[in-house]
CSV table of C-alpha atoms in Angstrom, one decimal:
chain,number,residue,atom,x,y,z
A,163,MET,CA,0.3,0.2,0.1
A,164,SER,CA,1.3,3.4,-0.8
A,165,LEU,CA,0.8,6.5,0.6
A,166,THR,CA,0.2,9.7,-0.8
A,167,VAL,CA,0.8,13.4,0.5
A,168,THR,CA,-3.1,13.8,1.1
A,169,ASP,CA,-3.1,11.0,3.4
A,170,GLY,CA,0.0,12.5,5.0
A,171,TYR,CA,-2.3,15.7,5.8
A,172,ASP,CA,-5.5,13.7,6.5
A,173,ALA,CA,-3.3,11.8,9.3
A,174,LEU,CA,-1.7,15.0,10.8
A,175,ALA,CA,-5.3,16.5,10.7
A,176,ASP,CA,-6.5,13.4,12.4
A,177,PHE,CA,-3.4,13.6,14.8
A,178,MET,CA,-4.5,17.5,15.9
A,179,ASP,CA,-8.3,16.9,16.0
A,180,ASP,CA,-7.4,13.9,18.6
A,181,ARG,CA,-5.2,16.5,20.5
A,182,PHE,CA,-7.9,19.2,20.8
A,183,ASP,CA,-10.4,16.6,21.7
A,184,THR,CA,-8.0,15.5,24.8
A,185,TRP,CA,-7.2,19.0,25.6
A,186,SER,CA,-10.9,19.9,25.7
A,187,ARG,CA,-11.6,17.1,28.5
A,188,LYS,CA,-8.5,17.9,30.5
A,189,LEU,CA,-9.3,21.4,30.4
A,190,TRP,CA,-12.7,20.5,31.6
A,191,ALA,CA,-11.2,18.7,34.6
A,192,SER,CA,-8.9,21.9,35.2
A,193,ASP,CA,-5.6,20.3,33.8
A,194,ARG,CA,-3.0,23.3,33.8
A,195,GLU,CA,-0.5,21.2,32.3
A,196,ALA,CA,-3.3,20.4,29.2
A,197,PHE,CA,-3.7,24.2,29.5
A,198,ALA,CA,0.0,25.1,29.0
A,199,ASP,CA,0.2,22.4,26.2
A,200,LEU,CA,-2.5,24.0,24.3
A,201,PHE,CA,-1.2,27.6,25.0
A,202,ASP,CA,2.2,26.3,23.5
A,203,ALA,CA,0.5,24.4,20.5
A,204,MET,CA,-1.5,27.8,19.5
A,205,HIS,CA,1.1,30.5,20.6
A,206,THR,CA,2.1,31.1,17.0
A,207,PRO,CA,-1.3,30.8,14.8
A,208,LEU,CA,-3.7,32.4,17.4
A,209,PRO,CA,-1.3,35.8,17.5
A,210,ARG,CA,-0.9,36.0,13.7
A,211,TYR,CA,-5.0,35.8,13.8
A,212,ALA,CA,-5.3,38.3,15.9
A,213,ALA,CA,-2.5,40.7,14.4
A,214,ARG,CA,-5.2,40.7,11.3
A,215,LEU,CA,-8.0,41.8,13.6
A,216,THR,CA,-6.2,44.4,15.3
A,217,THR,CA,-2.5,46.1,15.8
A,218,GLU,CA,0.7,43.6,16.0
A,219,GLU,CA,1.4,45.1,19.5
A,220,ALA,CA,-2.0,44.2,20.6
A,221,ALA,CA,-2.4,41.0,19.2
A,222,TYR,CA,-0.5,38.8,22.2
A,223,ASP,CA,-2.8,40.8,24.7
A,224,VAL,CA,-5.7,40.0,22.6
A,225,VAL,CA,-4.8,36.2,23.0
A,226,GLN,CA,-3.7,36.4,26.3
A,227,GLU,CA,-7.2,37.7,27.3
A,228,ALA,CA,-8.7,34.8,25.2
A,229,PHE,CA,-6.9,32.1,27.2
A,230,VAL,CA,-8.0,33.8,30.6
A,231,SER,CA,-11.7,33.6,29.1
A,232,LEU,CA,-11.0,30.2,28.0
A,233,TRP,CA,-9.8,28.8,31.8
A,234,ARG,CA,-12.8,30.9,33.1
A,235,MET,CA,-15.3,29.0,30.8
A,236,ARG,CA,-13.3,25.6,30.9
A,237,ALA,CA,-16.0,23.6,33.6
A,238,SER,CA,-18.7,24.7,30.8
A,239,LEU,CA,-16.8,23.4,27.9
A,240,ASP,CA,-18.9,21.5,25.1
A,241,PRO,CA,-17.0,18.4,24.4
A,242,ASP,CA,-19.0,18.2,20.8
A,243,ARG,CA,-17.9,21.6,20.3
A,244,SER,CA,-14.3,22.4,18.5
A,245,LEU,CA,-12.1,23.6,21.1
A,246,LYS,CA,-10.0,25.2,18.2
A,247,SER,CA,-12.8,27.1,16.7
A,248,LEU,CA,-13.9,28.1,20.3
A,249,LEU,CA,-10.4,29.7,20.6
A,250,TYR,CA,-10.6,31.6,17.4
A,251,THR,CA,-13.9,32.8,18.2
A,252,LEU,CA,-12.4,34.0,21.8
A,253,VAL,CA,-9.9,35.7,19.8
A,254,ARG,CA,-11.8,37.4,17.6
A,255,ASN,CA,-14.2,38.7,20.1
A,256,GLU,CA,-11.6,40.2,22.2
A,257,ALA,CA,-9.9,41.9,19.4
A,258,LEU,CA,-13.6,43.4,18.8
A,259,ASN,CA,-14.1,44.1,22.5
A,260,GLN,CA,-10.5,46.0,22.5
A,261,ARG,CA,-11.3,48.0,19.3
A,262,ARG,CA,-14.8,49.0,21.0
A,263,ALA,CA,-12.6,49.7,23.9
A,264,MET,CA,-10.4,52.0,22.1
A,265,ARG,CA,-13.1,53.7,20.2
A,266,ARG,CA,-14.7,54.5,23.8
A,267,ARG,CA,-11.5,55.9,25.1
A,268,GLN,CA,-11.1,58.1,22.0
A,269,ASP,CA,-14.6,59.7,22.5
A,270,ARG,CA,-14.0,60.1,25.9
A,271,HIS,CA,-10.6,61.8,25.3
A,272,ALA,CA,-12.5,63.7,22.6
A,273,GLU,CA,-14.8,65.1,25.2
A,274,TYR,CA,-11.7,66.8,27.1
A,275,SER,CA,-10.4,68.4,24.1
A,276,PRO,CA,-7.9,71.4,24.5
A,277,SER,CA,-10.9,73.6,24.6
A,278,ARG,CA,-12.5,72.0,27.6
A,279,GLN,CA,-10.6,70.6,30.3
A,280,PRO,CA,-11.7,68.9,33.1
A,281,SER,CA,-12.0,71.0,36.4
A,282,PRO,CA,-11.0,69.4,39.6
A,283,SER,CA,-15.0,69.5,40.6
A,284,ASP,CA,-15.4,67.4,37.2
A,285,GLU,CA,-12.9,65.0,38.1
A,286,VAL,CA,-14.4,64.7,41.9
A,287,ASP,CA,-18.3,64.4,40.2
A,288,SER,CA,-17.1,61.8,37.9
A,289,ASP,CA,-15.1,59.8,40.8
A,290,ALA,CA,-18.3,60.2,43.1
A,291,LEU,CA,-20.6,58.7,40.1
A,292,ARG,CA,-18.2,55.6,39.6
A,293,THR,CA,-18.5,54.8,43.4
A,294,ARG,CA,-22.3,55.3,43.1
A,295,MET,CA,-22.5,53.1,40.1
A,296,ARG,CA,-20.6,50.3,41.8
A,297,ALA,CA,-22.9,50.6,44.6
A,298,TRP,CA,-25.8,50.4,42.2
A,299,ILE,CA,-24.3,47.2,40.6
A,300,ASP,CA,-23.6,45.6,44.0
A,301,ASP,CA,-27.5,46.0,44.9
A,302,LEU,CA,-29.0,44.2,41.9
A,303,PRO,CA,-30.5,41.0,42.5
A,304,GLU,CA,-27.4,38.2,42.2
A,305,ARG,CA,-28.2,36.6,38.8
A,306,GLN,CA,-28.6,40.1,37.1
A,307,ARG,CA,-25.7,41.2,38.8
A,308,GLU,CA,-23.5,38.2,37.8
A,309,ALA,CA,-25.0,38.1,34.3
A,310,PHE,CA,-24.4,42.1,34.1
A,311,ARG,CA,-20.8,41.8,35.2
A,312,LEU,CA,-20.0,39.0,32.9
A,313,SER,CA,-21.4,40.8,30.1
A,314,ARG,CA,-19.7,44.1,30.7
A,315,PHE,CA,-16.8,43.6,32.5
A,316,ASP,CA,-15.5,40.3,31.2
A,317,ASP,CA,-16.8,40.6,27.7
A,318,LEU,CA,-18.5,37.2,27.6
A,319,THR,CA,-21.5,36.8,24.9
A,320,HIS,CA,-24.8,35.7,25.9
A,321,ASP,CA,-24.2,32.2,24.9
A,322,GLU,CA,-21.1,32.0,27.0
A,323,ILE,CA,-22.8,33.4,30.1
A,324,ALA,CA,-25.7,30.9,29.8
A,325,ASP,CA,-23.0,28.2,29.6
A,326,VAL,CA,-21.2,29.7,32.8
A,327,MET,CA,-24.5,30.5,34.7
A,328,ASP,CA,-26.3,27.1,33.4
A,329,ILE,CA,-29.3,29.2,32.2
A,330,ALA,CA,-30.9,29.7,28.9
A,331,PRO,CA,-29.3,32.7,26.7
A,332,ARG,CA,-32.7,34.2,26.5
A,333,THR,CA,-32.8,34.5,30.3
A,334,VAL,CA,-29.3,36.1,30.2
A,335,THR,CA,-30.6,38.8,27.9
A,336,ASN,CA,-33.6,39.3,30.2
A,337,HIS,CA,-30.9,39.8,33.2
A,338,VAL,CA,-28.6,42.1,31.4
A,339,THR,CA,-31.5,43.7,29.9
A,340,LYS,CA,-33.2,44.5,33.5
A,341,ALA,CA,-29.9,45.4,35.0
A,342,LEU,CA,-29.2,48.0,32.5
A,343,GLN,CA,-32.7,49.5,32.9
A,344,THR,CA,-32.4,49.6,36.5
A,345,LEU,CA,-29.1,51.2,36.4
A,346,ARG,CA,-30.6,53.9,33.9
A,347,ASP,CA,-33.5,54.5,36.1
A,348,ARG,CA,-30.9,55.0,38.9
A,349,LEU,CA,-28.5,57.5,37.0
A,350,ASP,CA,-31.8,59.4,35.6
A,351,ASP,CA,-32.9,59.7,39.4
A,352,HIS,CA,-29.1,60.8,40.2
A,353,ARG,CA,-29.0,63.3,37.5
A,354,SER,CA,-32.4,65.0,38.7
A,355,THR,CA,-31.4,65.6,41.8
A,356,ASN,CA,-28.2,66.8,40.9
């Protein structure tokens, strides 16, 4: 029996698929060595992919955050879902999140252009509002608070949050929507009294 180049590629692909399946199972069991092996195997292709979505300088940060997200969600990994495609999705989402964050920072920076420098009282008001906002978030019902934080601070998608919280994606949407409405209402009340 003679082997062709295609047979070699197919054998390599099968070997890699088996490795990803093994890593997925071991990650689910919180195996740090498997996590390190996966990181080593993907340390070249993922930053290359991330660099196409963001800057080269930010690519490694994006990949690092994607791996942090993967570790956080390890207990909810679906063995039927491709770990490799999940990693690429996490990198893509993190790159998009970083771009959005950069735009928000630029927008905030534009608010304080040379024509309008923040006064000390502006900075005090901003710090006070930030403190108040943290308290309002802490006052949310537990499941709303958890869904909101995973969505806004950990940048997880609603499907990922549903996996983490073991609830339906629609329930995640409801929790986040209610949390946002509560926070908007409290902010409106705060603004009307100040």
